[in-house]
Short mmCIF file of C-alpha atoms in Angstrom, two decimals:
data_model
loop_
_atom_site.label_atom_id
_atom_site.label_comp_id
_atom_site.label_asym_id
_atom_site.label_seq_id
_atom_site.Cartn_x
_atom_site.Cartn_y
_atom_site.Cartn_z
CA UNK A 1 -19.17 6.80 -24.97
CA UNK A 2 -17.86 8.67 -28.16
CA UNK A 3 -14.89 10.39 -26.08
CA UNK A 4 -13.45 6.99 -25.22
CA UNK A 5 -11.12 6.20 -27.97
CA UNK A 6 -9.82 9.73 -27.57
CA UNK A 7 -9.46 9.34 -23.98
CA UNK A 8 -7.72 6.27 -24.62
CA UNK A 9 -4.99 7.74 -27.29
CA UNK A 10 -4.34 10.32 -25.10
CA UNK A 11 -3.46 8.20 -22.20
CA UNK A 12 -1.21 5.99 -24.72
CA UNK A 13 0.39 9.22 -25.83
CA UNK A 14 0.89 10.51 -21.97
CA UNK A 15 2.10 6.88 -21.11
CA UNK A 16 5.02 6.93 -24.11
CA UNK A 17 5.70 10.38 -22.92
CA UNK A 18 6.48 9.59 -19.39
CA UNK A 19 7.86 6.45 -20.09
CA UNK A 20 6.03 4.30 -18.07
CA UNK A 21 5.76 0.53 -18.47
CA UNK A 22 1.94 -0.03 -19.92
CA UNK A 23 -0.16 -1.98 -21.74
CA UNK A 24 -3.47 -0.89 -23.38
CA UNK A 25 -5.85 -2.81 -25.02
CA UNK A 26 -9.08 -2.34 -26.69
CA UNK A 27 -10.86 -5.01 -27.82
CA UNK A 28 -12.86 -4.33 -31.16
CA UNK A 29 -16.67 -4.65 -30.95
CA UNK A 30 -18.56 -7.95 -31.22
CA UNK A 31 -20.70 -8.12 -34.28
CA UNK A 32 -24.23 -6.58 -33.91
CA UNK A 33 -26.21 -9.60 -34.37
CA UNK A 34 -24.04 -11.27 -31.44
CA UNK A 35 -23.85 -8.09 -29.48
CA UNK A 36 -27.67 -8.04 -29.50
CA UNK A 37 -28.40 -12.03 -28.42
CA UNK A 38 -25.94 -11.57 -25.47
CA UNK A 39 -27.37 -8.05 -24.80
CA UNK A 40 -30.90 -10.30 -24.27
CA UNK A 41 -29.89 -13.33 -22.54
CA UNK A 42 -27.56 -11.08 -20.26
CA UNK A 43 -30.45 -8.04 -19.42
CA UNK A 44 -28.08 -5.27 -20.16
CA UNK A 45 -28.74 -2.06 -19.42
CA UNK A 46 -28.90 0.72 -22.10
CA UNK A 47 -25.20 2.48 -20.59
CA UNK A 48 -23.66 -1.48 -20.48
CA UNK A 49 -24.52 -1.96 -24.05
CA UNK A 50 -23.55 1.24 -25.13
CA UNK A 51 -19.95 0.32 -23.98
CA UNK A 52 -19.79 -2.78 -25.35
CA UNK A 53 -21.07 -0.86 -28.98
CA UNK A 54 -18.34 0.92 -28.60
CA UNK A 55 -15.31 -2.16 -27.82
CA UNK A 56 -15.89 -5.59 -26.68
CA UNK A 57 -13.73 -4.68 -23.11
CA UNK A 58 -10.79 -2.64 -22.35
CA UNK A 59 -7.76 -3.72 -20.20
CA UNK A 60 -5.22 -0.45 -18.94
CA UNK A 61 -1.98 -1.56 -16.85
CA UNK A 62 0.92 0.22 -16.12
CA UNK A 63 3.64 0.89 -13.46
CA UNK A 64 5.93 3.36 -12.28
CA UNK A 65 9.20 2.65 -10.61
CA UNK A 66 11.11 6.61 -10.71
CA UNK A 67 11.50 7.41 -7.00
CA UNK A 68 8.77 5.71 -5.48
CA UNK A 69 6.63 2.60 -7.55
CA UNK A 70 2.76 3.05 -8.38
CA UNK A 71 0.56 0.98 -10.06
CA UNK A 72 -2.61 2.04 -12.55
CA UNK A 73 -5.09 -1.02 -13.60
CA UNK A 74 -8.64 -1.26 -15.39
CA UNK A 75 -9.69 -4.38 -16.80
CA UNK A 76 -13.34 -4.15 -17.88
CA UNK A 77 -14.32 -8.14 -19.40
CA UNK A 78 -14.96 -9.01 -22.76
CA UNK A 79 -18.76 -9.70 -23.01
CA UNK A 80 -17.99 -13.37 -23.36
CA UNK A 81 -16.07 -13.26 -20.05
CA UNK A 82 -18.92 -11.15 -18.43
CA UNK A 83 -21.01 -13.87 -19.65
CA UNK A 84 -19.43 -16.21 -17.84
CA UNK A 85 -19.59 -14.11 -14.68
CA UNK A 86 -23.72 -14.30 -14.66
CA UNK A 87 -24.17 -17.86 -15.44
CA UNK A 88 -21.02 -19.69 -14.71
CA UNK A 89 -19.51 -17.39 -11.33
CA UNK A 90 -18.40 -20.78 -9.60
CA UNK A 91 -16.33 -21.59 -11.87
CA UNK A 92 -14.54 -18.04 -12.45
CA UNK A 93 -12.55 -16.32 -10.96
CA UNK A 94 -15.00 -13.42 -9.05
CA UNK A 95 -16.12 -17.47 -7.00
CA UNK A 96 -16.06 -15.41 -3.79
CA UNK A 97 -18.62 -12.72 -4.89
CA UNK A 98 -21.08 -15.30 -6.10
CA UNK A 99 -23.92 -13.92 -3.45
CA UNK A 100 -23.70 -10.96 -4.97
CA UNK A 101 -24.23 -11.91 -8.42
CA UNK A 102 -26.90 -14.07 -7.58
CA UNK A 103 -28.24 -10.31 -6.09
CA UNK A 104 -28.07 -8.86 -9.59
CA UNK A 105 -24.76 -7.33 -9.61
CA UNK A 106 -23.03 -6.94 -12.42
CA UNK A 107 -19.26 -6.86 -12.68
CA UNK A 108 -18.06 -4.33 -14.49
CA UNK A 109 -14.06 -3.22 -13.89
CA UNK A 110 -12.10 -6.27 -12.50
CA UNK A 111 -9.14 -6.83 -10.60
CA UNK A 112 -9.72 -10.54 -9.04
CA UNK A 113 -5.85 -10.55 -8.41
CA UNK A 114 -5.99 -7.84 -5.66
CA UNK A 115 -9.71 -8.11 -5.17
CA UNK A 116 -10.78 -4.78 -5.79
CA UNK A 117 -13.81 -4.79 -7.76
CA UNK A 118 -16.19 -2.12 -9.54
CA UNK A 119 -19.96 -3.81 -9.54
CA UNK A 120 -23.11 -1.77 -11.31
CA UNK A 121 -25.62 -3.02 -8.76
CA UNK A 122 -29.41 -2.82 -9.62
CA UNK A 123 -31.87 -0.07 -8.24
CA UNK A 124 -35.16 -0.42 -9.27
CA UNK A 125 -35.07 -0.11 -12.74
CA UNK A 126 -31.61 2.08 -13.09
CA UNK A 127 -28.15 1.02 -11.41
CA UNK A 128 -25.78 2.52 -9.05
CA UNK A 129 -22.06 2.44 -9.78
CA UNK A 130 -20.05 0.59 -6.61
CA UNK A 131 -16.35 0.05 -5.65
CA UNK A 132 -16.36 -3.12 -3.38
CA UNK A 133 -12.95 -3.70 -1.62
CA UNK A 134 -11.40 -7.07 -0.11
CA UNK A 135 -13.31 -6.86 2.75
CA UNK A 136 -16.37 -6.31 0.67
CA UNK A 137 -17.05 -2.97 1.80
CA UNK A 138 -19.31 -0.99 -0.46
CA UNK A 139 -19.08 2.44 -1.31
CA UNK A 140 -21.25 4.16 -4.02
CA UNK A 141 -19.71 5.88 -6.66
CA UNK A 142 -22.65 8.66 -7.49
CA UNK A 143 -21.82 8.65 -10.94
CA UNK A 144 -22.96 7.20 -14.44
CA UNK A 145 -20.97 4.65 -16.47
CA UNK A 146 -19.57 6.78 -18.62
CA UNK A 147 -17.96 9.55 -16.28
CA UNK A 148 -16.59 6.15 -14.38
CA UNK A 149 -14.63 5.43 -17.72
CA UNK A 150 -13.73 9.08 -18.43
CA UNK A 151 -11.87 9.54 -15.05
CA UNK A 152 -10.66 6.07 -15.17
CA UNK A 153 -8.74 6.26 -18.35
CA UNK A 154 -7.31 9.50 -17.70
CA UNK A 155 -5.66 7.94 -14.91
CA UNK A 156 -4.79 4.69 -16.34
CA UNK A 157 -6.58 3.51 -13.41
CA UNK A 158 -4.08 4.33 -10.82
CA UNK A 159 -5.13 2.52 -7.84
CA UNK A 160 -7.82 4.32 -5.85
CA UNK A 161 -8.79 7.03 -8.06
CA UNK A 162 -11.75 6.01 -7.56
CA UNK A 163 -11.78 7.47 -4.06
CA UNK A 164 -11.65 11.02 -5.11
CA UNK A 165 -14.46 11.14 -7.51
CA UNK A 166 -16.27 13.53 -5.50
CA UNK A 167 -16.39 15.53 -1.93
CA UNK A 168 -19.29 12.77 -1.27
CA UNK A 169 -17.31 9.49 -2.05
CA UNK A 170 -14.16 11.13 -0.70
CA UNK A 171 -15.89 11.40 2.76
CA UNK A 172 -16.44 7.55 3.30
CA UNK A 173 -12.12 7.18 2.28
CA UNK A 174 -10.98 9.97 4.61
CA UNK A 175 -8.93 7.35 7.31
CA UNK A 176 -7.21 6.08 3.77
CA UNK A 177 -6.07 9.64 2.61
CA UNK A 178 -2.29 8.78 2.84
CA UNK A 179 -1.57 7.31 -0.80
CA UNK A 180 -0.03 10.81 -1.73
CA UNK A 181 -2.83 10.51 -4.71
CA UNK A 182 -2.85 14.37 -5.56
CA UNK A 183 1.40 13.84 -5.90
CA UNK A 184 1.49 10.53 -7.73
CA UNK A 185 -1.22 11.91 -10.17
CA UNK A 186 1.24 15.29 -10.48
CA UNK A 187 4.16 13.79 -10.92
CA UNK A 188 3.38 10.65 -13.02
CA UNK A 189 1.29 11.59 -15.16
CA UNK A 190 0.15 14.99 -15.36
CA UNK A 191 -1.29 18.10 -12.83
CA UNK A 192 -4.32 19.12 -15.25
CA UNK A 193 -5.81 15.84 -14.73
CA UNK A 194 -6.53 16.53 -11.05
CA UNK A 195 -9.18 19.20 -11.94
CA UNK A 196 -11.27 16.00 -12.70
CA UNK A 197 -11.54 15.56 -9.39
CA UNK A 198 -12.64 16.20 -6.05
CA UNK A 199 -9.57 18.81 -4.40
CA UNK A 200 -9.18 18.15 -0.82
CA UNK A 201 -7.15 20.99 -0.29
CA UNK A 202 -5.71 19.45 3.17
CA UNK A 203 -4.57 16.49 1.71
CA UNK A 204 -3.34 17.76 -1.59
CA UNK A 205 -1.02 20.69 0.16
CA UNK A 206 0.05 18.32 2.45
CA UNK A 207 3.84 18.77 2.90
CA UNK A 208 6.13 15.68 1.12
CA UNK A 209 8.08 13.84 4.06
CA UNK A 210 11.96 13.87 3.58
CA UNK A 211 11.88 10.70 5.45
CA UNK A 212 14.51 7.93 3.81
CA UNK A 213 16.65 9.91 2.10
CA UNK A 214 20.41 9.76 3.27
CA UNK A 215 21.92 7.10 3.18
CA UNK A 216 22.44 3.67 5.39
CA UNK A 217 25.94 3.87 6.93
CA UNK A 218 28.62 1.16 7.18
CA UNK A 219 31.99 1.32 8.98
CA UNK A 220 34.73 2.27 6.87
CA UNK A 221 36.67 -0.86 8.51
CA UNK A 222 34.06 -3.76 7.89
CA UNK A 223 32.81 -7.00 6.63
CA UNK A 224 29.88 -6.97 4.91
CA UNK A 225 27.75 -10.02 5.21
CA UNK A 226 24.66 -8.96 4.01
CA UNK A 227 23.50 -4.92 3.17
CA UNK A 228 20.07 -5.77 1.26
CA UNK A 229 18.00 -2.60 0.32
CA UNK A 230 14.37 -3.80 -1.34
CA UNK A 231 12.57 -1.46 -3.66
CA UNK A 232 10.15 0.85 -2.41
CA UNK A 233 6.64 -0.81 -1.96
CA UNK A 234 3.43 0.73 -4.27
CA UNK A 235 -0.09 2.64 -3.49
CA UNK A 236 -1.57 -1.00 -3.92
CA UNK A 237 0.11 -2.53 -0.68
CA UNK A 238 -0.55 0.56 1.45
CA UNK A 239 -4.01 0.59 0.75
CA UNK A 240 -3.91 -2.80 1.55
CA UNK A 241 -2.46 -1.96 5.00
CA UNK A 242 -4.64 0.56 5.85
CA UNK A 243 -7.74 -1.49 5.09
CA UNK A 244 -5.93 -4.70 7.58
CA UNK A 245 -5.45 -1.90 10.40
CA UNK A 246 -8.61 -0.37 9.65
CA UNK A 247 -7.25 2.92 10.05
CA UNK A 248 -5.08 5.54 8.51
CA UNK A 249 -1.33 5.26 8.57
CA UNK A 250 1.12 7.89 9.69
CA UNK A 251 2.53 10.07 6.52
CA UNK A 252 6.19 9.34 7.61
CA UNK A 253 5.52 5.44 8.00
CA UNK A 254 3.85 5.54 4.01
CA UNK A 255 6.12 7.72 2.55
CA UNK A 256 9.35 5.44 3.66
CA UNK A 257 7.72 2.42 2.56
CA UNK A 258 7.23 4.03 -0.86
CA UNK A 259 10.99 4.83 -1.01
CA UNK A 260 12.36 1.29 0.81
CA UNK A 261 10.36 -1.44 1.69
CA UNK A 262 12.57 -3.45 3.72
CA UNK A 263 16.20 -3.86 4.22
CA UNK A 264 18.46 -7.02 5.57
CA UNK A 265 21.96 -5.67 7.02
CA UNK A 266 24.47 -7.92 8.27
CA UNK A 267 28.40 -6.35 9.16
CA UNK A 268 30.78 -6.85 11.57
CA UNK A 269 33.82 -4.67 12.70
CA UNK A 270 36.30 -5.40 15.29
CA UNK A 271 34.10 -7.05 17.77
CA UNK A 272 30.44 -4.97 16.55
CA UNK A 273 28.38 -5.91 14.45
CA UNK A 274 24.81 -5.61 13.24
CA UNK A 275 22.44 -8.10 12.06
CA UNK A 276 18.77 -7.19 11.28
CA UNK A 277 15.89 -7.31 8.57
CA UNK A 278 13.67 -4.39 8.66
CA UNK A 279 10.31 -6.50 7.15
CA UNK A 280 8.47 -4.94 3.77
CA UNK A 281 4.67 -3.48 4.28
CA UNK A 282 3.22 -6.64 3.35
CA UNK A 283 4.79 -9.22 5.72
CA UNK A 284 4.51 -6.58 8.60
CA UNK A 285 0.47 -6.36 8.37
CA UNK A 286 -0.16 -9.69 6.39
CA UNK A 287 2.90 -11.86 7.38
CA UNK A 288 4.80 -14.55 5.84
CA UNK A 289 1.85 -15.64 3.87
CA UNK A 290 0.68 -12.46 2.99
CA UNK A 291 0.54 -13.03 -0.62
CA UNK A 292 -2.82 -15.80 0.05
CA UNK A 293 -4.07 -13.51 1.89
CA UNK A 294 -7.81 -12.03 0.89
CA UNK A 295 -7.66 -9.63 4.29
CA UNK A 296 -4.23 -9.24 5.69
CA UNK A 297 -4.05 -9.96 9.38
CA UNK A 298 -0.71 -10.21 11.45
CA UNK A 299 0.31 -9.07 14.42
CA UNK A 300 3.52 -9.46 16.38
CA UNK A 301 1.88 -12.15 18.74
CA UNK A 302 1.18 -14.18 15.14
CA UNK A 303 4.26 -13.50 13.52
CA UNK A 304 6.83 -14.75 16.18
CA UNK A 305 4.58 -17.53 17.08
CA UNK A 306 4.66 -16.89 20.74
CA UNK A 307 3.12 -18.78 23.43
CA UNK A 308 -0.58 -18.19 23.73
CA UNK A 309 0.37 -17.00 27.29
CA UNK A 310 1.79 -13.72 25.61
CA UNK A 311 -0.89 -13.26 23.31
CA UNK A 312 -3.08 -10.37 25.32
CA UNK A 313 0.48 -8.17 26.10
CA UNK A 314 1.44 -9.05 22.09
CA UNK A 315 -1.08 -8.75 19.89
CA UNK A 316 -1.30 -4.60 19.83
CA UNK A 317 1.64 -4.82 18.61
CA UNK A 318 2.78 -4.95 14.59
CA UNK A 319 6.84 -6.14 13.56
CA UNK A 320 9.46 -3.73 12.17
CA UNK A 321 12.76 -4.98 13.06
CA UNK A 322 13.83 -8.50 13.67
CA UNK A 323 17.35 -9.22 15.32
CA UNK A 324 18.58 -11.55 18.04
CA UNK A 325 19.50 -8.26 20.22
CA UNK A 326 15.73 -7.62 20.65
CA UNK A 327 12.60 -6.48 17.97
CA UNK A 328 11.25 -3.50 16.65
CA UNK A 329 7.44 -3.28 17.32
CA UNK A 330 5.09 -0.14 16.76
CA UNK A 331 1.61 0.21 17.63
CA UNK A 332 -0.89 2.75 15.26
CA UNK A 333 -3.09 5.20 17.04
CA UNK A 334 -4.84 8.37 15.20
CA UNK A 335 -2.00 8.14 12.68
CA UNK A 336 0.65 8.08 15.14
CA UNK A 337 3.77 5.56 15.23
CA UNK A 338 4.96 4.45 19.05
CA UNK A 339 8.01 2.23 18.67
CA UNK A 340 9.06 -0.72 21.52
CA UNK A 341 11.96 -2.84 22.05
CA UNK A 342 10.96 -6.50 23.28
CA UNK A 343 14.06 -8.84 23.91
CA UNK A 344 13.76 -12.65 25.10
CA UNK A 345 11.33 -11.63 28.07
CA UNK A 346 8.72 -10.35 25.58
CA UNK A 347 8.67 -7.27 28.05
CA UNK A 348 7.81 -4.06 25.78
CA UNK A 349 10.52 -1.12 26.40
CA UNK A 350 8.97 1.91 24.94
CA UNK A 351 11.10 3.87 22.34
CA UNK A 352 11.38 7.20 22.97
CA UNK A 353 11.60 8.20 19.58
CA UNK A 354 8.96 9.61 16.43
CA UNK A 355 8.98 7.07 13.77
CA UNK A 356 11.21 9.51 11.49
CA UNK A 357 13.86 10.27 14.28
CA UNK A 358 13.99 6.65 15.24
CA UNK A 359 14.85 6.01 10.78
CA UNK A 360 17.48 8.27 10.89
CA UNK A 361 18.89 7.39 13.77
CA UNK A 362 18.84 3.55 12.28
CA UNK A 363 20.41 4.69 9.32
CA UNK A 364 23.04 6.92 10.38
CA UNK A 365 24.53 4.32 13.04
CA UNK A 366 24.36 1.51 10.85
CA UNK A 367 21.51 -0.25 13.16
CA UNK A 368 24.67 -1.55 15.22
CA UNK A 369 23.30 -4.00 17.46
CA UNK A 370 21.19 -3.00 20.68
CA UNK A 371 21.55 0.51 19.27
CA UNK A 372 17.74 1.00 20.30
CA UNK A 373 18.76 0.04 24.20
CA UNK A 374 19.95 4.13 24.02
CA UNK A 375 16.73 5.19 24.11
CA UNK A 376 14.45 3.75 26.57
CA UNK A 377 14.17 3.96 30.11
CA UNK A 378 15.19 1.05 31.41
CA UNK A 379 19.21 1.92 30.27
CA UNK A 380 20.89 4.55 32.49
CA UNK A 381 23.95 6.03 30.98
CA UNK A 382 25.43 4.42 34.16
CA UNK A 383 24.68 0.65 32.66
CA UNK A 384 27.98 -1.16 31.28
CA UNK A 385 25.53 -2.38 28.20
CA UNK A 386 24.60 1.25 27.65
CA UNK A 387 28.22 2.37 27.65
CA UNK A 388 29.30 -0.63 25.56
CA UNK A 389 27.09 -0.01 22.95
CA UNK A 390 28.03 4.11 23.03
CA UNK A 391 31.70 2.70 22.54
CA UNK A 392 30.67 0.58 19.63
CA UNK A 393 29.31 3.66 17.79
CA UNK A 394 32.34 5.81 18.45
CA UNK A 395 34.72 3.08 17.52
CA UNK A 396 32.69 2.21 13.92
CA UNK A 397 31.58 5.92 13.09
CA UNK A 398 34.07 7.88 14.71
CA UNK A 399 32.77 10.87 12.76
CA UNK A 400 29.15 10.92 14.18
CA UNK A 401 28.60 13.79 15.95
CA UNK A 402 26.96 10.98 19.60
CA UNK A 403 25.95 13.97 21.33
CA UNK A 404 23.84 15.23 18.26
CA UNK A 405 22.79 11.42 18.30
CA UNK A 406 21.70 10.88 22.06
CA UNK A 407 19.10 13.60 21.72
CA UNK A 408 15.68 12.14 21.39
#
């Protein structure tokens, strides 16, 4: 444990230098006497006592909000608070993983807020190092208490380094490989920390989308109502995502989210208009009450509240795009976004679009309403809605090139 407080003024030094929001805090020792009567009463293990020998808990938390927003966390309890934890659990806040330390397990780095949670769990007479998720999924670590604390701090705990620890734990997150870990650890803090760990050279070569760059569009000759563009959303809530579809999500989908998590547009020209909210990460797999939400678990069926009569043809299906023209649905398979347009009928029209063609086609006719009608089957360029809506994006961008634009 004697590299620690090196570790630590390093990171501080890295986090000034980069100018990231942060707080770090080590807590001083408890005095020996007191150290050793908890140590007793508590059954510590030689490594857990060695820690607290060394500080009486450590909290790390910072942020990131340049380009796209990450979030780094450790928060390892004072050994009053772990205390509490063994004898008192009902009445903490780690209530929910009472069974478990009834079992013996000890926790050890705590994030009760978005209930990820590092555990030592017992073995015989030594321990094994575990990261349990909100779905209390288990995953062993394979290394010692120490080298947990070594990697940690280098990262400041940026969510789910924890993941890439080695070829071994790496295997059991390969369907959650599209955090961009190997980029956010590049770019916000620094590259020579990745030699710490394991290099999946598939994933860390991996191509940056451009998706979400230009801008939205608005007629020159407008009223804006509404033109809402949220913040991007953070490695935290895609993880979050993933583990609600139980699957991995497609680069382009992530990679937007990080750069703009939802958007609300409301203009009107001449007699167009649009009027849509493009939802944020978090209401789209977790819905409006995401946010008291352990596991997230929405689906389009849920969030419109349809009849239970349309829950079998609904319930594949995840909101993007809410408007009184029709909405936006996608389904996930093997990483790959399929887009549909349901109006009033709650008959699926299938988009014939990739996820980052159907963006930039949003974007660059200012999601003028029934704009999505262009692309699916049921519209012939024959039908007076079809030609209607054409007309509306000639008349509000008269310099978009609509032939470029048809092409799907």
């Amino acid at each position: 444990m004697e590299n620690i407080l090196s570790e630590i003024k390093e990171l501080s030094a890295l986090m000034l230098k980069k100018n990231h929001t942060h707080t770090i805090r080590l807590t001083p020792p408890l005095a020996s006497s007191k150290l050793k009567k908890l140590g007793t009463e508590l059954k510590l293990n030689d490594a857990l006592l060695s820690f607290y020998q060394t500080a009486n808990g450590l909290f790390i938390s910072w942020f990131s909000d340049v380009e796209i927003l990450c979030f780094g966390k450790i928060n390892i309890p004072k050994l009053e608070t772990l205390s509490e934890y063994l004898t008192k659990v009902e009445k903490t806040d780690l209530k929910e993983y009472s069974g478990y330390i009834q079992k013996g397990y000890i926790p050890f780095d705590v994030d009760s807020i978005n209930k990820f949670v590092t555990f030592l769990k017992p073995v015989k007479e030594n321990y094994e190092i575990i990261r349990m998720s909100p779905d209390f999924s288990e995953v062993t670590l394979n290394c010692t208490l120490e080298s947990y604390l070594n990697l940690g701090i280098k990262t400041g705990g940026l969510y789910h380094w924890q993941n890439y620890i080695s070829k071994e734990v790496f295997s059991n997150y390969t369907k959650y490989t599209n955090d961009f870990f190997y980029y956010l650890v590049s770019t916000k803090l620094k590259p020579e920390i990745l030699e710490s760990f394991y290099n999946d050279a598939a994933t860390q070569t991996k191509l940056l989308p451009s998706i979400g760059g230009a801008p939205f569009k608005i007629p020159e000759k407008h009223q804006i109502i509404i033109n809402k563009e949220n913040l991007g959303c953070s490695n935290l809530e895609i993880r979050r995502a993933e583990i609600a579809l139980k699957e991995k999500l497609n680069a382009n989908f992530v990679w937007y989210h990080y750069r703009r998590n939802g958007l609300e547009v409301h203009w009107k020209s001449d007699a167009y208009f649009a009027n849509f909210q493009m939802l944020p990460i978090e209401t789209i797999f977790g819905g409006a009450l995401h946010a008291q939400e352990r596991i997230w678990d929405n689906n389009y069926f849920k969030f419109v509240k349809a009849d239970k009569s349309f829950e079998e043809k609904l319930s594949k299906f995840y909101p993007l795009i809410i408007e009184e023209a029709g909405d936006t649905v996608f389904t996930v398979e093997n990483e790959k976004i399929s887009l549909y347009f349901i109006s009033s009928s709650f008959e699926p029209q299938k988009i014939k679009l990739s996820f980052e063609t159907f963006i930039e086609k949003l974007y660059s006719c200012g999601g003028i309403s029934g704009w999505q009608n262009l692309f699916i089957d049921e519209y012939s360029k024959e039908n007076p809605l079809y030609q209607d809506i054409l007309k509306g994006i000639e008349h509000c961008f008269p310099t978009l090139d609509v032939v470029n634009f048809l092409k799907t």
